mmCIF file of C-alpha atoms in Angstrom:
data_model
loop_
_atom_site.group_PDB
_atom_site.id
_atom_site.type_symbol
_atom_site.label_atom_id
_atom_site.label_comp_id
_atom_site.label_asym_id
_atom_site.label_seq_id
_atom_site.Cartn_x
_atom_site.Cartn_y
_atom_site.Cartn_z
ATOM 1 C CA UNK E 1 0.230 -31.588 2.188
ATOM 2 C CA UNK E 2 3.398 -31.493 4.356
ATOM 3 C CA UNK E 3 6.380 -29.204 3.011
ATOM 4 C CA UNK E 4 9.506 -31.030 1.877
ATOM 5 C CA UNK E 5 12.590 -30.332 3.590
ATOM 6 C CA UNK E 6 15.158 -28.298 1.469
ATOM 7 C CA UNK E 7 17.877 -30.886 1.256
ATOM 8 C CA UNK E 8 15.361 -33.617 0.284
ATOM 9 C CA UNK E 9 13.600 -31.468 -2.242
ATOM 10 C CA UNK E 10 16.608 -30.570 -4.109
ATOM 11 C CA UNK E 11 17.737 -34.087 -4.382
ATOM 12 C CA UNK E 12 14.150 -35.084 -5.660
ATOM 13 C CA UNK E 13 14.142 -32.119 -8.259
ATOM 14 C CA UNK E 14 17.414 -33.534 -9.970
ATOM 15 C CA UNK E 15 15.340 -36.513 -11.322
ATOM 16 C CA UNK E 16 13.402 -34.091 -13.687
ATOM 17 C CA UNK E 17 16.590 -33.987 -16.023
ATOM 18 C CA UNK E 18 19.410 -35.940 -17.256
ATOM 19 C CA UNK E 19 22.645 -34.874 -18.918
ATOM 20 C CA UNK E 20 22.485 -33.896 -22.465
ATOM 21 C CA UNK E 21 24.280 -36.158 -24.898
ATOM 22 C CA UNK E 22 27.736 -34.731 -25.651
ATOM 23 C CA UNK E 23 28.724 -33.306 -28.848
ATOM 24 C CA UNK E 24 31.972 -32.216 -30.645
ATOM 25 C CA UNK E 25 31.770 -28.368 -30.960
ATOM 26 C CA UNK E 26 34.070 -25.633 -32.654
ATOM 27 C CA UNK E 27 36.415 -24.189 -29.778
ATOM 28 C CA UNK E 28 34.535 -20.730 -29.611
ATOM 29 C CA UNK E 29 31.066 -22.372 -29.488
ATOM 30 C CA UNK E 30 32.478 -24.483 -26.793
ATOM 31 C CA UNK E 31 33.140 -21.621 -24.853
ATOM 32 C CA UNK E 32 31.327 -21.587 -21.309
ATOM 33 C CA UNK E 33 30.182 -25.254 -21.785
ATOM 34 C CA UNK E 34 31.704 -28.154 -19.584
ATOM 35 C CA UNK E 35 33.789 -30.998 -20.899
ATOM 36 C CA UNK E 36 32.066 -34.256 -21.173
ATOM 37 C CA UNK E 37 35.196 -36.338 -21.129
ATOM 38 C CA UNK E 38 38.672 -35.989 -20.118
ATOM 39 C CA UNK E 39 41.597 -34.658 -22.226
ATOM 40 C CA UNK E 40 45.019 -35.658 -22.378
ATOM 41 C CA UNK E 41 47.924 -33.865 -24.337
ATOM 42 C CA UNK E 42 48.078 -34.969 -28.061
ATOM 43 C CA UNK E 43 51.659 -33.690 -28.263
ATOM 44 C CA UNK E 44 54.351 -32.090 -26.552
ATOM 45 C CA UNK E 45 53.885 -28.103 -25.522
ATOM 46 C CA UNK E 46 56.438 -26.488 -26.956
ATOM 47 C CA UNK E 47 56.738 -28.899 -29.600
ATOM 48 C CA UNK E 48 60.623 -28.552 -30.029
ATOM 49 C CA UNK E 49 63.419 -26.649 -28.181
ATOM 50 C CA UNK E 50 62.838 -23.075 -29.125
ATOM 51 C CA UNK E 51 64.423 -19.521 -28.229
ATOM 52 C CA UNK E 52 62.743 -17.488 -25.403
ATOM 53 C CA UNK E 53 64.205 -14.481 -26.672
ATOM 54 C CA UNK E 54 65.393 -12.856 -29.904
ATOM 55 C CA UNK E 55 69.159 -13.290 -30.116
ATOM 56 C CA UNK E 56 71.764 -15.805 -30.910
ATOM 57 C CA UNK E 57 71.824 -19.476 -30.791
ATOM 58 C CA UNK E 58 75.273 -20.598 -29.488
ATOM 59 C CA UNK E 59 77.401 -23.388 -27.795
ATOM 60 C CA UNK E 60 77.190 -22.218 -24.037
ATOM 61 C CA UNK E 61 80.743 -23.355 -23.534
ATOM 62 C CA UNK E 62 82.130 -20.950 -26.291
ATOM 63 C CA UNK E 63 80.908 -18.082 -24.007
ATOM 64 C CA UNK E 64 82.581 -18.861 -20.790
ATOM 65 C CA UNK E 65 84.493 -15.797 -19.485
ATOM 66 C CA UNK E 66 82.974 -13.413 -22.158
ATOM 67 C CA UNK E 67 82.322 -10.117 -20.945
ATOM 68 C CA UNK E 68 82.343 -6.291 -22.427
ATOM 69 C CA UNK E 69 86.027 -5.951 -22.298
ATOM 70 C CA UNK E 70 86.796 -9.715 -23.731
ATOM 71 C CA UNK E 71 83.736 -10.493 -25.692
ATOM 72 C CA UNK E 72 83.341 -13.983 -27.508
ATOM 73 C CA UNK E 73 83.392 -13.651 -31.285
ATOM 74 C CA UNK E 74 81.476 -16.148 -33.531
ATOM 75 C CA UNK E 75 80.875 -16.526 -36.927
ATOM 76 C CA UNK E 76 77.326 -15.956 -38.009
ATOM 77 C CA UNK E 77 76.106 -18.985 -40.268
ATOM 78 C CA UNK E 78 72.355 -18.807 -40.093
ATOM 79 C CA UNK E 79 69.145 -16.833 -39.451
ATOM 80 C CA UNK E 80 66.249 -18.823 -38.035
ATOM 81 C CA UNK E 81 62.689 -17.196 -38.000
ATOM 82 C CA UNK E 82 59.725 -18.562 -35.771
ATOM 83 C CA UNK E 83 57.787 -21.146 -38.107
ATOM 84 C CA UNK E 84 61.065 -21.798 -40.077
ATOM 85 C CA UNK E 85 63.876 -24.843 -39.578
ATOM 86 C CA UNK E 86 67.346 -24.191 -39.096
ATOM 87 C CA UNK E 87 69.422 -24.641 -42.297
ATOM 88 C CA UNK E 88 72.439 -26.297 -40.744
ATOM 89 C CA UNK E 89 74.139 -27.508 -37.524
ATOM 90 C CA UNK E 90 76.185 -25.208 -35.549
ATOM 91 C CA UNK E 91 79.916 -26.124 -35.668
ATOM 92 C CA UNK E 92 82.561 -24.928 -33.047
ATOM 93 C CA UNK E 93 82.952 -21.232 -33.472
ATOM 94 C CA UNK E 94 79.485 -20.576 -35.142
ATOM 95 C CA UNK E 95 76.418 -18.850 -34.084
ATOM 96 C CA UNK E 96 72.991 -18.333 -35.551
ATOM 97 C CA UNK E 97 70.631 -15.316 -35.364
ATOM 98 C CA UNK E 98 67.577 -16.584 -33.640
ATOM 99 C CA UNK E 99 64.081 -14.733 -33.032
ATOM 100 C CA UNK E 100 61.387 -15.559 -30.160
ATOM 101 C CA UNK E 101 59.638 -18.994 -30.779
ATOM 102 C CA UNK E 102 62.482 -20.022 -33.470
ATOM 103 C CA UNK E 103 63.813 -23.658 -33.556
ATOM 104 C CA UNK E 104 66.974 -24.129 -31.938
ATOM 105 C CA UNK E 105 69.578 -24.936 -34.310
ATOM 106 C CA UNK E 106 71.113 -28.433 -33.939
ATOM 107 C CA UNK E 107 74.517 -28.172 -32.064
ATOM 108 C CA UNK E 108 73.658 -25.098 -30.109
ATOM 109 C CA UNK E 109 72.451 -25.637 -26.245
ATOM 110 C CA UNK E 110 71.713 -21.941 -25.292
ATOM 111 C CA UNK E 111 70.618 -18.448 -26.389
ATOM 112 C CA UNK E 112 72.240 -15.212 -25.879
ATOM 113 C CA UNK E 113 69.625 -12.408 -25.965
ATOM 114 C CA UNK E 114 70.365 -9.361 -28.357
ATOM 115 C CA UNK E 115 70.850 -6.963 -25.799
ATOM 116 C CA UNK E 116 74.055 -8.868 -24.975
ATOM 117 C CA UNK E 117 75.599 -9.253 -28.196
ATOM 118 C CA UNK E 118 76.787 -6.957 -31.295
ATOM 119 C CA UNK E 119 77.440 -8.020 -34.803
ATOM 120 C CA UNK E 120 80.541 -6.838 -36.297
ATOM 121 C CA UNK E 121 80.347 -3.914 -38.866
ATOM 122 C CA UNK E 122 80.676 -6.496 -41.726
ATOM 123 C CA UNK E 123 77.783 -8.781 -40.364
ATOM 124 C CA UNK E 124 80.107 -11.542 -40.702
ATOM 125 C CA UNK E 125 80.450 -12.109 -36.847
ATOM 126 C CA UNK E 126 78.950 -11.454 -33.598
ATOM 127 C CA UNK E 127 80.421 -10.456 -30.307
ATOM 128 C CA UNK E 128 78.898 -11.924 -27.135
ATOM 129 C CA UNK E 129 79.165 -9.708 -23.860
ATOM 130 C CA UNK E 130 78.043 -12.545 -21.425
ATOM 131 C CA UNK E 131 78.713 -15.984 -20.231
ATOM 132 C CA UNK E 132 75.746 -18.427 -20.428
ATOM 133 C CA UNK E 133 75.060 -21.834 -19.128
ATOM 134 C CA UNK E 134 73.248 -24.765 -21.359
ATOM 135 C CA UNK E 135 69.440 -23.976 -21.387
ATOM 136 C CA UNK E 136 69.895 -20.114 -20.998
ATOM 137 C CA UNK E 137 66.768 -18.665 -22.746
ATOM 138 C CA UNK E 138 65.395 -21.558 -24.027
ATOM 139 C CA UNK E 139 62.151 -23.330 -23.951
ATOM 140 C CA UNK E 140 62.695 -27.086 -23.896
ATOM 141 C CA UNK E 141 60.253 -29.263 -25.665
ATOM 142 C CA UNK E 142 57.623 -30.464 -23.636
ATOM 143 C CA UNK E 143 58.648 -28.296 -20.493
ATOM 144 C CA UNK E 144 54.948 -27.149 -20.008
ATOM 145 C CA UNK E 145 53.294 -30.407 -21.309
ATOM 146 C CA UNK E 146 54.627 -33.794 -22.474
ATOM 147 C CA UNK E 147 52.659 -36.143 -24.717
ATOM 148 C CA UNK E 148 49.787 -38.163 -22.983
ATOM 149 C CA UNK E 149 49.747 -35.662 -19.793
ATOM 150 C CA UNK E 150 46.240 -35.436 -18.386
ATOM 151 C CA UNK E 151 45.092 -31.826 -18.747
ATOM 152 C CA UNK E 152 41.656 -31.244 -17.923
ATOM 153 C CA UNK E 153 39.096 -33.715 -16.186
ATOM 154 C CA UNK E 154 35.561 -34.207 -17.336
ATOM 155 C CA UNK E 155 33.352 -31.466 -16.131
ATOM 156 C CA UNK E 156 36.072 -28.778 -16.587
ATOM 157 C CA UNK E 157 34.510 -25.530 -17.490
ATOM 158 C CA UNK E 158 35.763 -24.150 -20.879
ATOM 159 C CA UNK E 159 37.052 -21.055 -20.137
ATOM 160 C CA UNK E 160 39.242 -18.666 -22.383
ATOM 161 C CA UNK E 161 42.480 -20.102 -20.935
ATOM 162 C CA UNK E 162 41.188 -23.734 -21.748
ATOM 163 C CA UNK E 163 40.412 -22.781 -25.146
ATOM 164 C CA UNK E 164 43.997 -21.258 -25.458
ATOM 165 C CA UNK E 165 45.549 -24.481 -24.374
ATOM 166 C CA UNK E 166 43.193 -26.637 -26.635
ATOM 167 C CA UNK E 167 43.934 -24.442 -29.681
ATOM 168 C CA UNK E 168 47.701 -24.552 -28.855
ATOM 169 C CA UNK E 169 47.746 -28.238 -29.025
ATOM 170 C CA UNK E 170 46.032 -28.287 -32.375
ATOM 171 C CA UNK E 171 42.376 -29.234 -31.174
ATOM 172 C CA UNK E 172 39.571 -27.673 -33.542
ATOM 173 C CA UNK E 173 36.879 -28.887 -31.399
ATOM 174 C CA UNK E 174 35.811 -29.902 -27.913
ATOM 175 C CA UNK E 175 33.560 -32.570 -26.625
ATOM 176 C CA UNK E 176 30.877 -30.892 -24.409
ATOM 177 C CA UNK E 177 27.272 -30.948 -23.494
ATOM 178 C CA UNK E 178 25.371 -28.225 -25.304
ATOM 179 C CA UNK E 179 23.273 -25.470 -23.565
ATOM 180 C CA UNK E 180 20.058 -26.274 -22.125
ATOM 181 C CA UNK E 181 17.145 -24.553 -23.814
ATOM 182 C CA UNK E 182 15.001 -22.810 -21.988
ATOM 183 C CA UNK E 183 11.690 -20.794 -21.851
ATOM 184 C CA UNK E 184 10.365 -18.414 -19.360
ATOM 185 C CA UNK E 185 6.621 -17.703 -18.949
ATOM 186 C CA UNK E 186 5.603 -14.983 -16.379
ATOM 187 C CA UNK E 187 2.013 -14.917 -15.114
ATOM 188 C CA UNK E 188 -0.357 -12.563 -13.623
ATOM 189 C CA UNK E 189 -3.269 -10.130 -14.597
ATOM 190 C CA UNK E 190 -1.158 -7.107 -12.583
ATOM 191 C CA UNK E 191 1.844 -7.353 -14.680
ATOM 192 C CA UNK E 192 2.636 -4.454 -17.219
ATOM 193 C CA UNK E 193 5.682 -4.768 -19.543
ATOM 194 C CA UNK E 194 8.600 -2.388 -19.055
ATOM 195 C CA UNK E 195 8.329 0.695 -21.061
ATOM 196 C CA UNK E 196 4.540 0.727 -21.118
ATOM 197 C CA UNK E 197 2.383 3.023 -18.942
ATOM 198 C CA UNK E 198 1.329 1.410 -15.783
ATOM 199 C CA UNK E 199 -1.354 2.250 -13.291
ATOM 200 C CA UNK E 200 -0.284 2.402 -9.236
ATOM 201 C CA UNK E 201 -2.167 -0.832 -8.848
ATOM 202 C CA UNK E 202 -0.333 -2.490 -11.623
ATOM 203 C CA UNK E 203 3.191 -4.110 -11.425
ATOM 204 C CA UNK E 204 5.968 -3.465 -13.866
ATOM 205 C CA UNK E 205 6.849 -7.335 -15.129
ATOM 206 C CA UNK E 206 10.632 -8.042 -14.082
ATOM 207 C CA UNK E 207 10.690 -11.724 -13.657
ATOM 208 C CA UNK E 208 11.194 -12.732 -17.155
ATOM 209 C CA UNK E 209 14.183 -10.321 -17.419
ATOM 210 C CA UNK E 210 15.497 -11.561 -14.234
ATOM 211 C CA UNK E 211 15.230 -15.320 -14.611
ATOM 212 C CA UNK E 212 16.163 -15.295 -18.196
ATOM 213 C CA UNK E 213 19.275 -13.719 -17.144
ATOM 214 C CA UNK E 214 19.714 -16.196 -14.247
ATOM 215 C CA UNK E 215 19.092 -19.005 -16.573
ATOM 216 C CA UNK E 216 21.858 -17.513 -18.864
ATOM 217 C CA UNK E 217 24.147 -17.181 -16.241
ATOM 218 C CA UNK E 218 24.008 -20.824 -15.436
ATOM 219 C CA UNK E 219 24.840 -21.766 -18.977
ATOM 220 C CA UNK E 220 21.352 -21.693 -20.521
ATOM 221 C CA UNK E 221 20.162 -20.898 -24.191
ATOM 222 C CA UNK E 222 17.004 -18.854 -23.549
ATOM 223 C CA UNK E 223 14.928 -19.340 -26.530
ATOM 224 C CA UNK E 224 11.537 -18.197 -25.547
ATOM 225 C CA UNK E 225 10.276 -15.492 -23.387
ATOM 226 C CA UNK E 226 6.428 -15.076 -22.935
ATOM 227 C CA UNK E 227 3.559 -13.870 -20.376
ATOM 228 C CA UNK E 228 0.107 -15.047 -19.597
ATOM 229 C CA UNK E 229 -2.734 -13.664 -17.909
ATOM 230 C CA UNK E 230 -4.276 -15.648 -14.929
ATOM 231 C CA UNK E 231 -6.486 -17.603 -17.414
ATOM 232 C CA UNK E 232 -6.055 -21.409 -17.359
ATOM 233 C CA UNK E 233 -6.954 -21.512 -20.969
ATOM 234 C CA UNK E 234 -4.385 -19.191 -22.077
ATOM 235 C CA UNK E 235 -1.530 -20.439 -19.888
ATOM 236 C CA UNK E 236 -2.570 -24.173 -20.941
ATOM 237 C CA UNK E 237 -2.110 -23.173 -24.654
ATOM 238 C CA UNK E 238 1.018 -21.553 -24.021
ATOM 239 C CA UNK E 239 2.668 -24.040 -21.854
ATOM 240 C CA UNK E 240 1.541 -26.712 -24.408
ATOM 241 C CA UNK E 241 3.288 -24.987 -27.260
ATOM 242 C CA UNK E 242 6.428 -24.405 -25.447
ATOM 243 C CA UNK E 243 7.272 -27.407 -23.455
ATOM 244 C CA UNK E 244 8.262 -29.793 -26.338
ATOM 245 C CA UNK E 245 10.587 -27.155 -27.773
ATOM 246 C CA UNK E 246 12.794 -26.528 -24.873
ATOM 247 C CA UNK E 247 14.696 -28.998 -22.084
ATOM 248 C CA UNK E 248 13.527 -26.528 -19.080
ATOM 249 C CA UNK E 249 10.455 -24.661 -18.831
ATOM 250 C CA UNK E 250 10.189 -22.012 -16.041
ATOM 251 C CA UNK E 251 7.082 -20.244 -14.962
ATOM 252 C CA UNK E 252 6.896 -17.377 -12.564
ATOM 253 C CA UNK E 253 3.785 -16.465 -10.727
ATOM 254 C CA UNK E 254 0.853 -18.215 -9.844
ATOM 255 C CA UNK E 255 2.627 -20.655 -7.606
ATOM 256 C CA UNK E 256 0.236 -20.853 -4.505
ATOM 257 C CA UNK E 257 -3.343 -21.544 -3.561
ATOM 258 C CA UNK E 258 -5.104 -18.428 -4.209
ATOM 259 C CA UNK E 259 -8.166 -18.552 -6.532
ATOM 260 C CA UNK E 260 -5.887 -17.364 -9.461
ATOM 261 C CA UNK E 261 -3.017 -19.139 -8.766
ATOM 262 C CA UNK E 262 -3.380 -21.678 -11.652
ATOM 263 C CA UNK E 263 0.078 -22.948 -12.753
ATOM 264 C CA UNK E 264 0.143 -26.153 -10.827
ATOM 265 C CA UNK E 265 -3.444 -26.845 -11.683
ATOM 266 C CA UNK E 266 -2.857 -26.401 -15.388
ATOM 267 C CA UNK E 267 0.272 -28.566 -15.131
ATOM 268 C CA UNK E 268 -1.702 -31.292 -13.310
ATOM 269 C CA UNK E 269 -4.205 -31.685 -15.965
ATOM 270 C CA UNK E 270 -1.714 -31.663 -18.761
ATOM 271 C CA UNK E 271 -0.363 -34.811 -17.156
ATOM 272 C CA UNK E 272 2.705 -33.332 -15.391
ATOM 273 C CA UNK E 273 4.639 -35.385 -12.709
ATOM 274 C CA UNK E 274 5.568 -33.670 -9.635
ATOM 275 C CA UNK E 275 8.685 -34.352 -7.836
ATOM 276 C CA UNK E 276 8.566 -31.322 -5.545
ATOM 277 C CA UNK E 277 5.769 -29.411 -4.615
ATOM 278 C CA UNK E 278 6.109 -26.961 -1.903
ATOM 279 C CA UNK E 279 9.542 -26.553 -0.042
ATOM 280 C CA UNK E 280 10.164 -25.917 3.737
ATOM 281 C CA UNK E 281 12.153 -22.731 2.444
ATOM 282 C CA UNK E 282 11.792 -18.952 2.921
ATOM 283 C CA UNK E 283 11.687 -17.194 0.622
ATOM 284 C CA UNK E 284 10.313 -19.798 -2.184
ATOM 285 C CA UNK E 285 8.100 -21.996 -0.221
ATOM 286 C CA UNK E 286 5.390 -22.541 -2.770
ATOM 287 C CA UNK E 287 7.859 -23.354 -5.593
ATOM 288 C CA UNK E 288 7.550 -26.756 -7.624
ATOM 289 C CA UNK E 289 9.519 -28.931 -9.944
ATOM 290 C CA UNK E 290 7.870 -31.334 -12.389
ATOM 291 C CA UNK E 291 8.121 -33.450 -15.392
ATOM 292 C CA UNK E 292 5.915 -32.843 -18.380
ATOM 293 C CA UNK E 293 6.826 -35.414 -21.273
ATOM 294 C CA UNK E 294 10.516 -34.989 -21.704
ATOM 295 C CA UNK E 295 10.663 -31.377 -20.189
ATOM 296 C CA UNK E 296 11.650 -30.322 -16.900
ATOM 297 C CA UNK E 297 9.341 -27.769 -15.447
ATOM 298 C CA UNK E 298 10.368 -25.397 -12.550
ATOM 299 C CA UNK E 299 7.455 -23.457 -10.991
ATOM 300 C CA UNK E 300 8.760 -20.354 -9.274
ATOM 301 C CA UNK E 301 6.739 -17.862 -7.021
ATOM 302 C CA UNK E 302 5.704 -14.532 -8.503
ATOM 303 C CA UNK E 303 7.699 -12.320 -5.998
ATOM 304 C CA UNK E 304 11.088 -11.374 -7.174
ATOM 305 C CA UNK E 305 13.085 -12.067 -4.153
ATOM 306 C CA UNK E 306 11.476 -15.592 -3.498
ATOM 307 C CA UNK E 307 11.927 -16.242 -7.504
ATOM 308 C CA UNK E 308 15.588 -15.564 -7.121
ATOM 309 C CA UNK E 309 16.147 -17.860 -4.168
ATOM 310 C CA UNK E 310 13.856 -20.684 -5.560
ATOM 311 C CA UNK E 311 15.666 -20.414 -8.969
ATOM 312 C CA UNK E 312 18.886 -20.458 -7.145
ATOM 313 C CA UNK E 313 18.174 -23.616 -5.498
ATOM 314 C CA UNK E 314 16.208 -25.472 -7.873
ATOM 315 C CA UNK E 315 16.259 -24.276 -11.479
ATOM 316 C CA UNK E 316 19.995 -23.722 -11.286
ATOM 317 C CA UNK E 317 21.040 -27.186 -10.537
ATOM 318 C CA UNK E 318 18.736 -28.624 -12.894
ATOM 319 C CA UNK E 319 20.484 -26.477 -15.658
ATOM 320 C CA UNK E 320 24.001 -27.622 -14.556
ATOM 321 C CA UNK E 321 22.901 -31.287 -14.468
ATOM 322 C CA UNK E 322 21.747 -31.062 -18.150
ATOM 323 C CA UNK E 323 25.461 -29.741 -18.822
ATOM 324 C CA UNK E 324 26.554 -32.827 -17.064
ATOM 325 C CA UNK E 325 27.589 -31.293 -13.800
ATOM 326 C CA UNK E 326 26.779 -30.588 -10.285
ATOM 327 C CA UNK E 327 27.476 -27.276 -8.848
ATOM 328 C CA UNK E 328 29.592 -27.472 -5.489
ATOM 329 C CA UNK E 329 29.462 -24.116 -3.741
ATOM 330 C CA UNK E 330 32.058 -23.085 -1.151
ATOM 331 C CA UNK E 331 30.648 -22.703 2.565
ATOM 332 C CA UNK E 332 32.304 -20.838 5.119
ATOM 333 C CA UNK E 333 31.189 -20.193 8.746
ATOM 334 C CA UNK E 334 30.272 -16.756 9.725
ATOM 335 C CA UNK E 335 28.671 -14.797 12.674
ATOM 336 C CA UNK E 336 25.291 -12.967 12.086
ATOM 337 C CA UNK E 337 25.648 -9.033 12.224
ATOM 338 C CA UNK E 338 22.276 -9.055 13.706
ATOM 339 C CA UNK E 339 19.736 -11.421 15.615
ATOM 340 C CA UNK E 340 16.925 -13.222 13.490
ATOM 341 C CA UNK E 341 13.488 -14.404 14.329
ATOM 342 C CA UNK E 342 12.093 -17.110 11.738
ATOM 343 C CA UNK E 343 9.549 -19.758 11.472
ATOM 344 C CA UNK E 344 11.036 -22.850 13.190
ATOM 345 C CA UNK E 345 9.817 -25.303 10.416
ATOM 346 C CA UNK E 346 11.457 -23.502 7.692
ATOM 347 C CA UNK E 347 14.970 -23.105 6.382
ATOM 348 C CA UNK E 348 15.815 -19.435 5.607
ATOM 349 C CA UNK E 349 18.296 -18.025 3.060
ATOM 350 C CA UNK E 350 19.165 -14.621 4.155
ATOM 351 C CA UNK E 351 21.080 -12.426 1.776
ATOM 352 C CA UNK E 352 24.808 -11.727 2.995
ATOM 353 C CA UNK E 353 26.131 -8.455 1.810
ATOM 354 C CA UNK E 354 29.593 -8.638 2.893
ATOM 355 C CA UNK E 355 31.962 -10.683 5.127
ATOM 356 C CA UNK E 356 33.888 -8.382 7.248
ATOM 357 C CA UNK E 357 36.915 -9.851 8.986
ATOM 358 C CA UNK E 358 37.722 -9.507 12.582
ATOM 359 C CA UNK E 359 40.865 -8.033 14.063
ATOM 360 C CA UNK E 360 40.964 -11.195 16.488
ATOM 361 C CA UNK E 361 41.081 -13.467 13.357
ATOM 362 C CA UNK E 362 37.678 -15.331 14.596
ATOM 363 C CA UNK E 363 35.261 -16.044 11.912
ATOM 364 C CA UNK E 364 34.004 -12.887 10.118
ATOM 365 C CA UNK E 365 30.635 -11.030 10.383
ATOM 366 C CA UNK E 366 27.913 -12.006 7.893
ATOM 367 C CA UNK E 367 26.428 -8.485 7.105
ATOM 368 C CA UNK E 368 22.713 -9.449 6.501
ATOM 369 C CA UNK E 369 20.263 -7.395 4.284
ATOM 370 C CA UNK E 370 16.545 -6.847 4.983
ATOM 371 C CA UNK E 371 14.746 -9.702 3.506
ATOM 372 C CA UNK E 372 11.098 -9.912 1.956
ATOM 373 C CA UNK E 373 9.713 -12.117 -0.764
ATOM 374 C CA UNK E 374 8.744 -9.216 -2.915
ATOM 375 C CA UNK E 375 12.009 -7.403 -2.672
ATOM 376 C CA UNK E 376 14.672 -7.340 -5.405
ATOM 377 C CA UNK E 377 17.208 -4.893 -4.538
ATOM 378 C CA UNK E 378 18.343 -7.094 -1.642
ATOM 379 C CA UNK E 379 20.251 -9.327 -3.911
ATOM 380 C CA UNK E 380 22.483 -6.867 -5.817
ATOM 381 C CA UNK E 381 25.859 -7.686 -5.509
ATOM 382 C CA UNK E 382 25.319 -10.161 -2.767
ATOM 383 C CA UNK E 383 28.028 -12.505 -1.498
ATOM 384 C CA UNK E 384 26.021 -15.411 -0.700
ATOM 385 C CA UNK E 385 23.103 -17.066 1.442
ATOM 386 C CA UNK E 386 23.565 -17.149 5.383
ATOM 387 C CA UNK E 387 21.670 -20.419 6.104
ATOM 388 C CA UNK E 388 19.201 -20.314 9.159
ATOM 389 C CA UNK E 389 18.315 -24.129 9.536
ATOM 390 C CA UNK E 390 14.784 -25.531 10.006
ATOM 391 C CA UNK E 391 14.171 -26.548 13.695
ATOM 392 C CA UNK E 392 14.741 -23.262 15.581
ATOM 393 C CA UNK E 393 12.661 -19.997 15.474
ATOM 394 C CA UNK E 394 15.602 -17.643 16.994
ATOM 395 C CA UNK E 395 19.205 -16.909 16.035
ATOM 396 C CA UNK E 396 21.048 -14.473 18.071
ATOM 397 C CA UNK E 397 23.618 -11.835 16.637
ATOM 398 C CA UNK E 398 27.102 -13.113 16.643
ATOM 399 C CA UNK E 399 25.784 -16.871 16.194
ATOM 400 C CA UNK E 400 27.942 -18.770 13.700
ATOM 401 C CA UNK E 401 26.189 -20.097 10.658
ATOM 402 C CA UNK E 402 27.082 -21.491 7.383
ATOM 403 C CA UNK E 403 27.263 -19.096 4.318
ATOM 404 C CA UNK E 404 26.926 -20.454 0.774
ATOM 405 C CA UNK E 405 29.234 -18.183 -1.396
ATOM 406 C CA UNK E 406 28.321 -17.493 -4.864
ATOM 407 C CA UNK E 407 31.755 -16.897 -6.113
ATOM 408 C CA UNK E 408 34.291 -19.492 -7.363
ATOM 409 C CA UNK E 409 32.084 -22.632 -7.199
ATOM 410 C CA UNK E 410 33.723 -25.971 -8.086
ATOM 411 C CA UNK E 411 31.943 -28.447 -10.713
ATOM 412 C CA UNK E 412 31.892 -32.015 -10.429
ATOM 413 C CA UNK E 413 30.635 -34.512 -13.345
ATOM 414 C CA UNK E 414 27.364 -35.922 -12.662
ATOM 415 C CA UNK E 415 28.789 -39.446 -13.497
ATOM 416 C CA UNK E 416 31.100 -39.065 -10.553
ATOM 417 C CA UNK E 417 28.704 -37.742 -8.023
#
């Protein structure tokens, strides 16, 4: 069977899942989710003119010419705290003691901060030592947000600052798409759980932890972690049990065509419909994406390096689509730090450890790491993937290529794609 080109495979794989139905969640439960609809401000922020400082609410014109030698003296008629209303309108010659966030007294149009003023000994008047203009040290109603102002678009990730804005506008919930439920099943007779003794011919099983953590980083709720021997009956029973309970089922290992690589055979007998089976990608070539009933299934290779790349290119997009968004990574051009030879028919994704600026202002150097499907250390603190496209076998040192950057991606609503 011919291998599917990477771009076509990624597009086909997305049909394995649909966005989840949105739900109103309490703000803290919505943290990390994506908005299912745009939000406009329901009220002004701030809601009223208020003091930006502890000080004195005054009529600005009555401070004209005031200084340390000739202070302006006003009669104290009120004290206003944050969360309380002024008791009266200021008349000429009057001032009100105000605190940060307190509503501005009617008749006042400025605040003199307390460091620039001093009450008289009897507490009946205040001397002001500065001249201020209207609006001084005030927060005007709606100066940050006016009612009806569009704030966030659908697809906005709900981080701490977004939560703070919503709470400040009186919102108790946010309409978001819930986290996808994920199960991870590692396969292989050679696997030994970490913490138990292993013989030299055995392998400590790392993929469940690795893939579960990658899924969490993509916003998923990992509800089940399991492992299976290379036994078709055992694997069938586990997949049959787990698939109905999750939105995405991810397997690692047993993805190729060896005698004991049974994952695809088991899924086929269970009635899975394969959308992708083998990709012109290295590492990660034998991976597959299928639909099993209402559950999306991602079949990852067992080698950790290959599993990481295949997860990144296929499982991660599915998890985000379930949350109603498509991830748009930033791509930059950079020059290879070393030459690379590859199979001409495959797209290679090579780990970039650093992008080093050049003194001449030209494209940066992409520092490549040694690559191997079975290696895992290569991806620690990586900046992105250098993309060596299909159609060529040799890439020279200094040649310019695309680099997919991991940091600061954008997210686009699925409906707008």
